[in-house]
XYZ file of C-alpha atoms in Angstrom:
624
model
C 22.067 19.966 26.973
C 23.222 17.356 24.478
C 22.905 13.719 25.450
C 26.193 11.830 25.197
C 25.490 8.508 23.548
C 27.845 5.628 24.274
C 29.490 4.444 21.085
C 29.132 0.793 20.265
C 31.565 -0.912 17.957
C 29.922 -1.112 14.562
C 29.915 -4.118 12.277
C 31.383 -3.878 8.810
C 28.307 -2.708 6.872
C 27.531 -2.583 3.170
C 25.358 0.468 3.798
C 24.110 2.506 6.735
C 21.769 0.433 8.898
C 18.426 1.949 9.916
C 15.829 -0.083 11.831
C 12.295 0.988 12.671
C 11.540 0.327 16.359
C 8.253 2.085 17.047
C 5.532 4.148 15.385
C 2.777 6.274 16.835
C -0.011 7.168 14.401
C -1.817 10.256 15.648
C -4.217 10.333 12.698
C -4.129 8.527 9.340
C -7.282 7.472 7.451
C -9.232 5.070 9.711
C -6.394 4.879 12.253
C -6.159 7.211 15.230
C -4.015 7.131 18.361
C -2.344 3.815 17.447
C 1.011 2.613 18.859
C 3.027 0.023 16.946
C 6.131 -1.904 18.007
C 8.439 -3.167 15.244
C 11.286 -4.436 17.430
C 10.655 -6.643 20.467
C 13.944 -5.494 22.009
C 12.324 -2.168 22.886
C 9.347 -1.251 25.045
C 8.233 2.234 23.941
C 5.071 4.117 24.911
C 3.751 7.599 24.175
C 1.787 9.305 26.952
C -0.184 11.938 25.034
C -1.639 13.470 28.220
C 1.857 14.312 29.467
C 3.371 14.526 25.961
C 6.078 12.138 27.101
C 7.843 9.431 25.112
C 8.906 6.627 27.461
C 11.165 3.781 26.434
C 13.468 1.067 27.637
C 15.452 -1.800 26.189
C 13.962 -5.237 26.807
C 16.495 -7.987 27.354
C 13.960 -10.787 27.689
C 13.808 -11.342 23.928
C 16.294 -14.067 22.819
C 19.420 -12.871 21.070
C 19.688 -13.814 17.386
C 16.208 -15.400 17.550
C 15.539 -14.980 13.800
C 19.073 -15.822 12.643
C 21.826 -13.635 11.251
C 19.876 -12.224 8.302
C 16.769 -10.896 10.110
C 16.769 -8.499 13.054
C 12.996 -8.591 13.685
C 9.754 -10.112 12.423
C 6.487 -8.283 13.134
C 3.070 -9.792 12.422
C -0.060 -7.655 11.926
C -3.365 -9.422 12.618
C -6.979 -8.454 12.349
C -10.210 -8.876 10.399
C -10.661 -7.482 6.907
C -11.019 -3.730 7.249
C -9.333 -3.612 10.658
C -6.481 -1.518 9.266
C -3.560 -3.884 8.604
C -2.899 -2.662 5.066
C -3.499 0.917 6.193
C -0.659 0.519 8.703
C 1.570 -0.813 5.916
C 0.607 2.163 3.754
C 1.391 4.612 6.592
C 4.819 3.083 7.232
C 5.736 2.947 3.539
C 4.731 6.554 3.030
C 6.808 7.554 6.044
C 9.922 5.581 5.089
C 10.116 5.668 1.282
C 12.243 8.463 -0.109
C 10.287 10.547 -2.598
C 6.895 9.866 -1.050
C 4.762 13.069 -1.178
C 4.443 13.270 2.607
C 7.855 11.995 3.675
C 8.543 15.050 5.860
C 7.767 16.249 9.365
C 5.108 18.627 8.160
C 3.065 16.177 6.140
C 2.416 13.262 8.489
C 1.026 13.077 12.004
C 2.844 10.878 14.457
C 6.149 9.662 15.874
C 8.760 7.268 14.509
C 11.527 5.862 16.704
C 14.350 4.231 14.820
C 17.805 2.836 15.372
C 20.590 4.005 13.087
C 23.932 2.251 13.476
C 23.031 1.303 17.070
C 22.032 4.865 18.086
C 18.388 5.628 18.847
C 16.463 8.546 17.293
C 12.897 9.866 17.320
C 11.282 11.659 14.395
C 8.302 13.734 15.556
C 5.732 15.484 13.388
C 5.172 19.226 13.724
C 1.795 18.849 15.435
C 3.417 17.080 18.428
C 5.566 19.834 19.990
C 7.913 19.942 22.977
C 7.843 16.191 23.486
C 9.766 14.978 26.546
C 11.845 11.799 26.130
C 12.213 9.497 29.142
C 14.378 6.656 27.933
C 16.608 4.263 29.856
C 18.627 4.169 26.634
C 19.939 7.453 25.123
C 17.539 8.933 22.552
C 18.127 11.777 20.093
C 15.181 13.875 18.898
C 16.416 14.220 15.336
C 16.294 17.653 13.714
C 16.298 16.158 10.226
C 13.082 16.397 8.222
C 12.817 12.831 7.039
C 13.803 9.208 7.559
C 14.443 6.955 4.557
C 14.630 3.161 4.689
C 14.747 1.098 1.460
C 11.580 -1.049 1.479
C 10.369 -4.148 -0.351
C 6.617 -4.750 -0.662
C 4.945 -7.952 -1.868
C 1.300 -8.979 -1.819
C -0.441 -12.075 -3.098
C -3.504 -9.937 -3.857
C -4.081 -8.976 -7.477
C -7.294 -6.982 -7.024
C -7.042 -3.277 -7.784
C -9.134 -2.657 -4.661
C -6.361 -3.941 -2.427
C -3.691 -1.438 -1.418
C -4.733 0.951 -4.170
C -2.983 3.784 -2.340
C 0.388 2.008 -2.386
C 2.286 3.240 -5.409
C 1.954 0.711 -8.238
C 2.886 2.218 -11.579
C 6.461 3.256 -10.803
C 9.018 2.681 -8.097
C 10.185 5.512 -5.896
C 13.764 5.751 -4.688
C 14.519 2.729 -2.536
C 11.036 1.223 -2.937
C 10.388 -2.108 -4.637
C 6.711 -2.874 -5.169
C 7.017 -6.495 -6.188
C 3.308 -7.396 -6.051
C 1.761 -8.845 -9.205
C -0.607 -5.900 -9.497
C 2.301 -3.439 -9.672
C 4.533 -5.662 -11.793
C 1.915 -6.282 -14.451
C 1.114 -2.579 -14.763
C 4.810 -1.801 -15.171
C 5.238 -4.639 -17.674
C 2.246 -3.458 -19.746
C 3.610 0.078 -19.710
C 7.016 -1.115 -20.934
C 5.379 -3.295 -23.572
C 3.327 -0.472 -25.036
C 6.328 1.843 -25.045
C 8.462 -0.719 -26.859
C 5.897 -2.219 -29.213
C 6.039 -0.906 -32.765
C 4.408 -2.155 -35.916
C 4.066 -4.904 -36.927
C 3.274 -5.383 -33.228
C -0.111 -4.309 -31.951
C -1.098 -3.152 -28.491
C -2.822 -6.376 -27.481
C -3.723 -7.025 -23.847
C -3.148 -10.701 -24.498
C 0.384 -9.970 -25.686
C 1.052 -7.650 -22.744
C 0.076 -10.444 -20.349
C 2.336 -12.936 -22.081
C 5.128 -10.388 -22.041
C 4.675 -10.065 -18.283
C 4.833 -13.852 -17.829
C 8.075 -14.056 -19.807
C 9.621 -11.130 -17.941
C 8.741 -12.900 -14.716
C 10.386 -16.081 -16.008
C 13.467 -14.036 -16.869
C 13.732 -12.847 -13.246
C 13.373 -16.417 -11.964
C 16.007 -17.754 -14.354
C 18.481 -15.006 -13.447
C 18.125 -16.106 -9.829
C 18.472 -19.796 -10.711
C 21.710 -18.987 -12.531
C 23.254 -17.763 -9.270
C 24.420 -21.041 -7.765
C 26.027 -19.288 -4.807
C 22.546 -18.710 -3.397
C 20.914 -22.060 -4.201
C 23.892 -24.029 -2.864
C 23.331 -22.484 0.563
C 19.584 -23.169 0.770
C 18.583 -25.800 3.321
C 14.784 -25.641 3.452
C 13.900 -25.065 -0.199
C 15.181 -26.724 -3.358
C 15.384 -24.714 -6.574
C 14.218 -26.561 -9.724
C 16.961 -28.363 -11.597
C 15.443 -27.976 -15.059
C 13.742 -25.207 -17.002
C 11.440 -26.661 -19.662
C 10.693 -24.976 -23.000
C 7.379 -25.985 -24.572
C 5.023 -24.705 -27.292
C 2.734 -21.864 -26.234
C -0.731 -23.155 -27.140
C -2.777 -20.123 -26.074
C -3.765 -19.190 -29.648
C -5.012 -22.707 -30.384
C -7.072 -22.749 -27.177
C -8.460 -19.319 -28.007
C -9.575 -20.297 -31.504
C -10.952 -23.713 -30.503
C -12.999 -22.138 -27.736
C -14.753 -19.778 -30.187
C -18.414 -20.561 -30.741
C -19.586 -21.142 -34.342
C -21.391 -17.794 -34.182
C -18.218 -15.999 -33.063
C -16.196 -17.669 -35.824
C -18.764 -16.623 -38.388
C -18.755 -13.074 -37.003
C -14.993 -12.862 -37.461
C -15.133 -14.395 -40.927
C -13.088 -17.394 -39.862
C -13.396 -20.422 -42.098
C -11.189 -23.251 -40.829
C -11.537 -26.610 -39.119
C -9.976 -27.648 -35.840
C -7.860 -30.119 -37.809
C -6.194 -27.238 -39.658
C -5.127 -25.835 -36.292
C -3.281 -29.043 -35.377
C 0.495 -29.391 -35.810
C 1.804 -31.514 -38.668
C 3.185 -34.828 -37.395
C 6.559 -35.303 -39.085
C 6.844 -39.034 -38.458
C 3.599 -40.979 -38.163
C 5.463 -43.989 -36.739
C 7.347 -42.119 -34.008
C 6.209 -43.157 -30.540
C 7.954 -40.261 -28.786
C 8.393 -36.726 -30.140
C 11.768 -35.832 -31.597
C 13.677 -32.577 -31.282
C 12.522 -31.613 -34.805
C 8.896 -32.363 -33.932
C 9.087 -30.091 -30.868
C 10.609 -27.310 -32.979
C 7.782 -27.763 -35.507
C 5.228 -27.549 -32.667
C 6.792 -24.347 -31.311
C 6.814 -22.695 -34.760
C 3.260 -23.801 -35.544
C 1.789 -22.438 -32.317
C 3.890 -19.276 -32.437
C 2.415 -18.477 -35.862
C -1.054 -19.200 -34.521
C -0.538 -16.966 -31.472
C 0.710 -14.023 -33.469
C -2.098 -14.418 -35.993
C -4.908 -14.453 -33.433
C -4.397 -10.910 -32.156
C -2.681 -9.018 -34.953
C -3.899 -9.951 -38.384
C -6.903 -10.950 -40.368
C -7.592 -14.489 -39.185
C -8.269 -15.972 -42.592
C -5.018 -14.508 -43.921
C -3.240 -15.962 -40.892
C -4.823 -19.389 -41.343
C -3.776 -19.286 -44.988
C -0.159 -18.696 -43.893
C -0.405 -21.493 -41.333
C -1.887 -24.001 -43.781
C 0.692 -22.976 -46.400
C 3.502 -23.617 -43.916
C 2.125 -27.064 -43.047
C 1.933 -28.004 -46.734
C 5.438 -26.658 -47.388
C 6.899 -28.581 -44.444
C 5.168 -31.800 -45.471
C 6.534 -31.535 -49.019
C 10.117 -30.618 -48.120
C 10.930 -32.112 -44.728
C 11.892 -35.594 -45.971
C 14.744 -34.231 -48.082
C 16.212 -31.848 -45.471
C 15.212 -33.319 -42.093
C 15.420 -29.769 -40.767
C 12.361 -27.840 -39.645
C 14.278 -24.591 -39.197
C 15.849 -24.735 -42.657
C 12.443 -25.324 -44.214
C 10.912 -22.475 -42.215
C 13.618 -20.090 -43.417
C 13.011 -21.071 -47.032
C 9.254 -20.770 -46.561
C 9.628 -17.191 -45.288
C 11.814 -16.251 -48.273
C 9.534 -17.856 -50.859
C 6.331 -16.451 -49.425
C 7.856 -13.019 -48.732
C 5.817 -13.263 -45.582
C 5.358 -10.670 -42.939
C 8.283 -9.651 -40.728
C 7.020 -11.261 -37.540
C 7.702 -14.735 -38.995
C 11.389 -13.876 -39.066
C 11.233 -13.062 -35.347
C 9.872 -16.575 -34.787
C 12.654 -18.139 -36.859
C 15.397 -16.250 -34.998
C 14.004 -17.147 -31.585
C 13.422 -20.833 -32.373
C 16.962 -20.990 -33.755
C 18.251 -19.701 -30.397
C 16.206 -22.343 -28.579
C 17.538 -25.044 -30.867
C 21.111 -23.868 -30.296
C 21.049 -23.558 -26.517
C 18.371 -25.953 -25.219
C 18.920 -29.683 -24.794
C 16.769 -32.658 -25.698
C 16.910 -36.141 -24.246
C 15.923 -38.786 -26.813
C 15.581 -41.425 -24.104
C 12.999 -39.622 -22.014
C 10.256 -39.046 -24.570
C 9.328 -35.664 -23.105
C 7.456 -33.162 -25.248
C 9.863 -30.350 -24.432
C 13.373 -29.041 -24.706
C 15.144 -28.102 -21.503
C 17.939 -26.147 -19.856
C 19.895 -27.584 -16.938
C 20.187 -24.988 -14.169
C 23.355 -26.736 -12.931
C 25.034 -26.055 -16.279
C 27.777 -23.456 -15.748
C 26.541 -21.665 -18.891
C 22.869 -21.707 -17.879
C 22.837 -17.959 -17.219
C 24.418 -17.121 -20.585
C 21.970 -19.352 -22.440
C 18.961 -17.774 -20.715
C 20.154 -14.259 -21.512
C 20.494 -15.177 -25.189
C 17.094 -16.857 -25.414
C 15.341 -14.147 -23.376
C 16.771 -11.059 -24.998
C 15.541 -8.259 -22.739
C 15.526 -5.767 -25.618
C 13.163 -7.928 -27.665
C 11.369 -9.902 -24.986
C 8.018 -8.411 -25.989
C 8.519 -9.854 -29.505
C 9.009 -13.414 -28.283
C 6.424 -13.422 -25.492
C 3.986 -15.658 -27.396
C 6.520 -18.007 -28.987
C 7.087 -20.537 -26.178
C 6.229 -21.379 -22.564
C 8.475 -21.915 -19.550
C 7.927 -24.415 -16.734
C 10.123 -25.953 -14.055
C 10.788 -29.440 -12.726
C 13.218 -31.430 -10.587
C 13.622 -34.518 -12.785
C 13.463 -35.339 -16.496
C 12.616 -38.952 -15.819
C 9.165 -38.190 -14.402
C 8.443 -34.695 -15.620
C 4.742 -34.654 -14.773
C 5.278 -35.813 -11.182
C 8.330 -33.625 -10.550
C 6.789 -30.364 -11.726
C 6.749 -27.667 -9.069
C 3.597 -27.332 -6.978
C 1.689 -24.057 -6.808
C 3.250 -23.384 -3.386
C 6.777 -23.920 -4.723
C 6.014 -21.641 -7.677
C 4.743 -18.960 -5.272
C 7.989 -19.162 -3.309
C 10.017 -19.123 -6.526
C 8.130 -16.032 -7.640
C 8.688 -14.213 -4.328
C 12.345 -15.231 -4.137
C 13.074 -13.998 -7.664
C 11.705 -10.572 -6.763
C 13.627 -10.461 -3.502
C 16.714 -11.475 -5.463
C 16.230 -8.613 -7.908
C 15.756 -6.116 -5.071
C 18.742 -7.383 -3.076
C 21.053 -7.251 -6.090
C 20.097 -3.633 -6.795
C 21.819 -0.476 -5.625
C 19.407 0.211 -2.743
C 19.282 -3.044 -0.798
C 15.988 -3.282 1.149
C 16.183 -3.019 4.914
C 12.451 -3.627 5.478
C 10.395 -6.362 3.817
C 6.578 -6.092 3.834
C 4.714 -9.339 3.069
C 1.021 -8.429 2.794
C -1.487 -11.316 3.164
C 1.418 -13.753 3.258
C -0.667 -16.939 3.159
C -2.345 -16.276 -0.207
C -1.575 -19.041 -2.703
C -0.104 -21.403 -0.096
C -1.534 -24.743 0.983
C -1.488 -25.242 4.804
C 1.526 -27.565 4.369
C 3.479 -24.677 2.831
C 2.114 -22.245 5.414
C 3.757 -24.485 8.033
C 7.085 -23.859 6.295
C 6.510 -20.233 5.296
C 8.540 -18.400 7.957
C 11.257 -21.062 7.992
C 11.671 -20.974 4.197
C 11.723 -17.146 4.043
C 14.418 -17.015 6.740
C 16.360 -19.758 4.979
C 16.374 -17.831 1.687
C 17.465 -14.576 3.360
C 20.202 -16.403 5.278
C 21.433 -18.066 2.074
C 21.418 -14.785 0.176
C 23.152 -12.913 2.991
C 25.882 -15.554 3.178
C 26.308 -15.773 -0.605
C 26.547 -11.990 -1.087
C 28.415 -11.276 2.169
C 25.777 -8.795 3.324
C 26.386 -7.535 6.838
C 23.066 -5.828 7.510
C 20.093 -7.880 8.724
C 16.604 -6.871 7.564
C 13.243 -6.349 9.237
C 10.160 -8.251 8.123
C 6.555 -7.099 8.540
C 3.888 -9.736 7.789
C 0.125 -9.295 7.583
C -1.776 -12.553 7.659
C -5.044 -14.343 8.394
C -3.237 -17.661 8.864
C -2.957 -19.101 12.404
C -0.370 -21.534 11.026
C 1.991 -18.709 10.078
C 1.180 -16.918 13.339
C 2.270 -19.982 15.350
C 5.859 -19.171 14.280
C 5.669 -15.628 15.703
C 5.963 -14.831 19.459
C 3.179 -12.708 20.940
C 5.604 -9.843 21.682
C 6.199 -9.603 17.910
C 2.504 -9.396 16.986
C -0.088 -6.612 16.898
C -3.773 -7.532 16.784
C -6.228 -4.952 15.405
C -9.906 -5.022 16.297
C -12.838 -4.022 14.089
C -12.840 -0.531 15.592
C -9.190 -0.041 14.472
C -7.597 -0.342 17.905
C -4.803 -2.623 19.147
C -5.875 -5.317 21.626
C -3.573 -7.068 24.091
C -6.066 -9.778 25.039
C -4.548 -12.448 22.798
C -2.722 -15.412 24.349
C 0.849 -16.464 23.604
C 1.072 -17.272 19.895
C 4.464 -18.961 19.455
C 4.045 -22.719 19.143
C 0.325 -22.511 19.919
C -2.269 -24.657 18.110
C -4.419 -23.219 15.336
C -7.706 -23.527 17.258
C -6.452 -21.412 20.152
C -4.970 -18.894 17.723
C -8.196 -18.614 15.736
C -10.207 -18.068 18.893
C -7.934 -15.571 20.665
C -5.573 -13.971 18.116
C -8.084 -13.742 15.275
C -10.964 -12.864 17.601
C -13.191 -15.710 16.379
C -15.677 -15.330 19.246
C -18.559 -16.755 17.197
C -16.969 -20.177 16.823
C -14.870 -21.891 14.187
C -17.645 -23.532 12.173
C -18.873 -21.991 8.924
C -22.005 -19.856 9.165
C -23.861 -22.002 6.617
C -23.140 -25.154 8.644
C -24.080 -23.394 11.901
C -27.465 -22.386 10.518
C -28.121 -25.813 9.016
C -27.275 -27.601 12.294
C -29.360 -25.128 14.294
C -32.395 -25.750 12.048
C -31.730 -29.479 12.099
C -31.639 -29.486 15.912
C -34.925 -27.536 15.918
C -36.503 -30.190 13.631
C -35.469 -32.970 16.014
C -36.792 -31.066 19.039
C -40.113 -30.505 17.221
C -40.489 -34.223 16.557
C -39.650 -35.044 20.201
C -42.362 -32.604 21.385
C -44.882 -34.293 19.085
C -43.992 -37.703 20.475
C -44.218 -36.512 24.087
C -47.662 -34.994 23.409
C -49.051 -38.021 21.574
C -48.382 -41.547 22.872
C -49.472 -42.970 19.506
C -47.047 -40.773 17.547
C -44.659 -42.556 15.202
C -42.127 -40.848 12.956
C -42.106 -42.061 9.355
C -39.182 -44.165 8.102
C -38.525 -41.585 5.366
C -38.246 -38.702 7.826
C -36.107 -40.715 10.239
C -33.762 -41.683 7.413
C -33.461 -38.026 6.336
C -32.610 -36.955 9.911
C -30.089 -39.792 10.287
C -28.325 -38.816 7.059
C -27.907 -35.262 8.339
C -26.486 -36.478 11.670
C -23.987 -38.695 9.858
C -22.721 -35.689 7.864
C -21.548 -33.803 10.993
C -17.815 -33.968 11.640
C -17.627 -32.786 15.260
C -17.686 -35.989 17.362
C -19.265 -34.428 20.463
C -21.994 -32.611 18.543
C -22.678 -35.698 16.462
C -23.149 -37.871 19.571
C -25.410 -35.236 21.152
C -27.734 -35.181 18.134
C -27.562 -38.978 17.707
C -28.744 -39.448 21.301
C -31.666 -37.127 20.560
C -32.569 -39.166 17.487
C -32.712 -42.340 19.578
C -35.591 -40.807 21.511
C -37.639 -40.763 18.299
C -37.038 -44.379 17.310
C -39.614 -47.090 17.891
C -38.659 -50.257 19.794
C -38.151 -52.096 16.518
C -35.956 -49.297 15.163
C -33.893 -49.216 18.394
C -33.354 -52.979 18.232
C -32.246 -52.698 14.597
C -29.961 -49.761 15.479
C -28.204 -51.566 18.337
C -27.920 -54.817 16.365
C -26.136 -52.835 13.656
C -23.807 -51.310 16.283
C -23.034 -54.741 17.753
C -22.266 -56.062 14.292
C -19.971 -53.092 13.667
C -18.106 -53.637 16.957
C -17.661 -57.361 16.258
C -16.212 -56.516 12.856
C -13.691 -54.153 14.429
C -12.741 -56.802 17.012
C -12.103 -59.400 14.304
C -9.871 -56.959 12.399
C -7.783 -56.333 15.517
């Protein structure tokens, strides 16, 4: 008998909405008989003894708790090796279209999902004749797969992390935006595009990746509809263009033996840029262009050509510029003439074309004295200028010509540069932006080891800033469908933003524990102890062992004193023990050990100790 499902009025959607509510993993790698909840609005359990799937809607969870753009946030906790990333791998394999085992016959478990407000269960072939007992109508779907567009991001770069999550190419509806995957894809594209006179240099592939990443960030910055709606995060106002000095650093760091081995005969002075005006206090636009050209030549020389030939070209260019600059006052014009006269290699022309684009589109403020050109992200033509400078078809050719950086003010560039935390957010946001402006808009976002790269101050803002960006993007692009977020983390600070009913804590034996206390708004010490299962304390093992041995030393001295009325501890040993007590940060433990030390002091030492304490207290009283 078919179940008649009450129809609920649907919202105006950009695409069909599918939300994962529950997963049962019968067997997958280290995981066995695991139940996972991905939506706190449902309470679903699988009784394997009765082969019954039981479920009900939970109305205790606040409506619209995460805002309009996010339907649920799930946090996976546990020690390294507990199975957090394995769960992510299982879910991705089950949901991503094109995955080798995205079918009923190739995975073992149950998925319960909501599609346009109707509830369905997808059951693997090895779980037969399952009986649903739901307070809310449930359809056992006859279809052989479920597909949800997914976005995956991890701060880990190691190839040992998530090696089973597809990295070299994206499947349909899957965006692997982790650095490990992105750099492999970038290197692959570089090698496919690179032709002579380019060489297949790892150094160049890395620089190509950096520039491609900058291109993604700049494309996002050009969309003012998004940034104007941000409340918790401020996009950088300026994009700075500076010389790429990697070749100079590489050559200067070579040992004399290495230089001799490579047949390199040049001084560090020859690697320096020619100063066009010895009397200029601040660099000029022409000086910056000269710096960019100089270092671009150096970079391209280092990996592709005979170094001595390259140094000869570089020295020749410096001499040519010195002899001709006064009459033309144009670095670019002189560089063009130099290329023609020398009939130099083709890559120099690539440098000239790119520096000409920079000169045409980037600005320079004579009053600031900054050693860079810049682009204003508030400029209505910012996007057009970026696309011209960063030509996607030739981006691998210009990857070692200049560097990008970001700041909020030109008046104090060094102090207004983005912090590492802001750059991490900018990096993540640019990849989310790319995924959300694609054809298959993600409906699930996986943030693996979310805290990596973030100072505790930014971890405090992490959830708030992510929600703010998704809300801004949803409003700017008029997206109707909210997304689900799955976070794995070791950070109690991030966890304090997640209610307990939205968390799953894995133990070392790969099981889910429900012994943790409420997490939302809890302090980090309680969360470490109960949610991260830190039963052995919150002090580092090295410090624990040192303090234990130190306490043993004190006890040994006390025993000696008690057994010998004439015993007296040496001043040197007492001083050493006192220094170690003073190093301890825990107030209670410090007082406990200090009281023990007092037992070892002679009368004279006790008098001196208390006189010092009295003096200290009097000093505090006078200050108050």
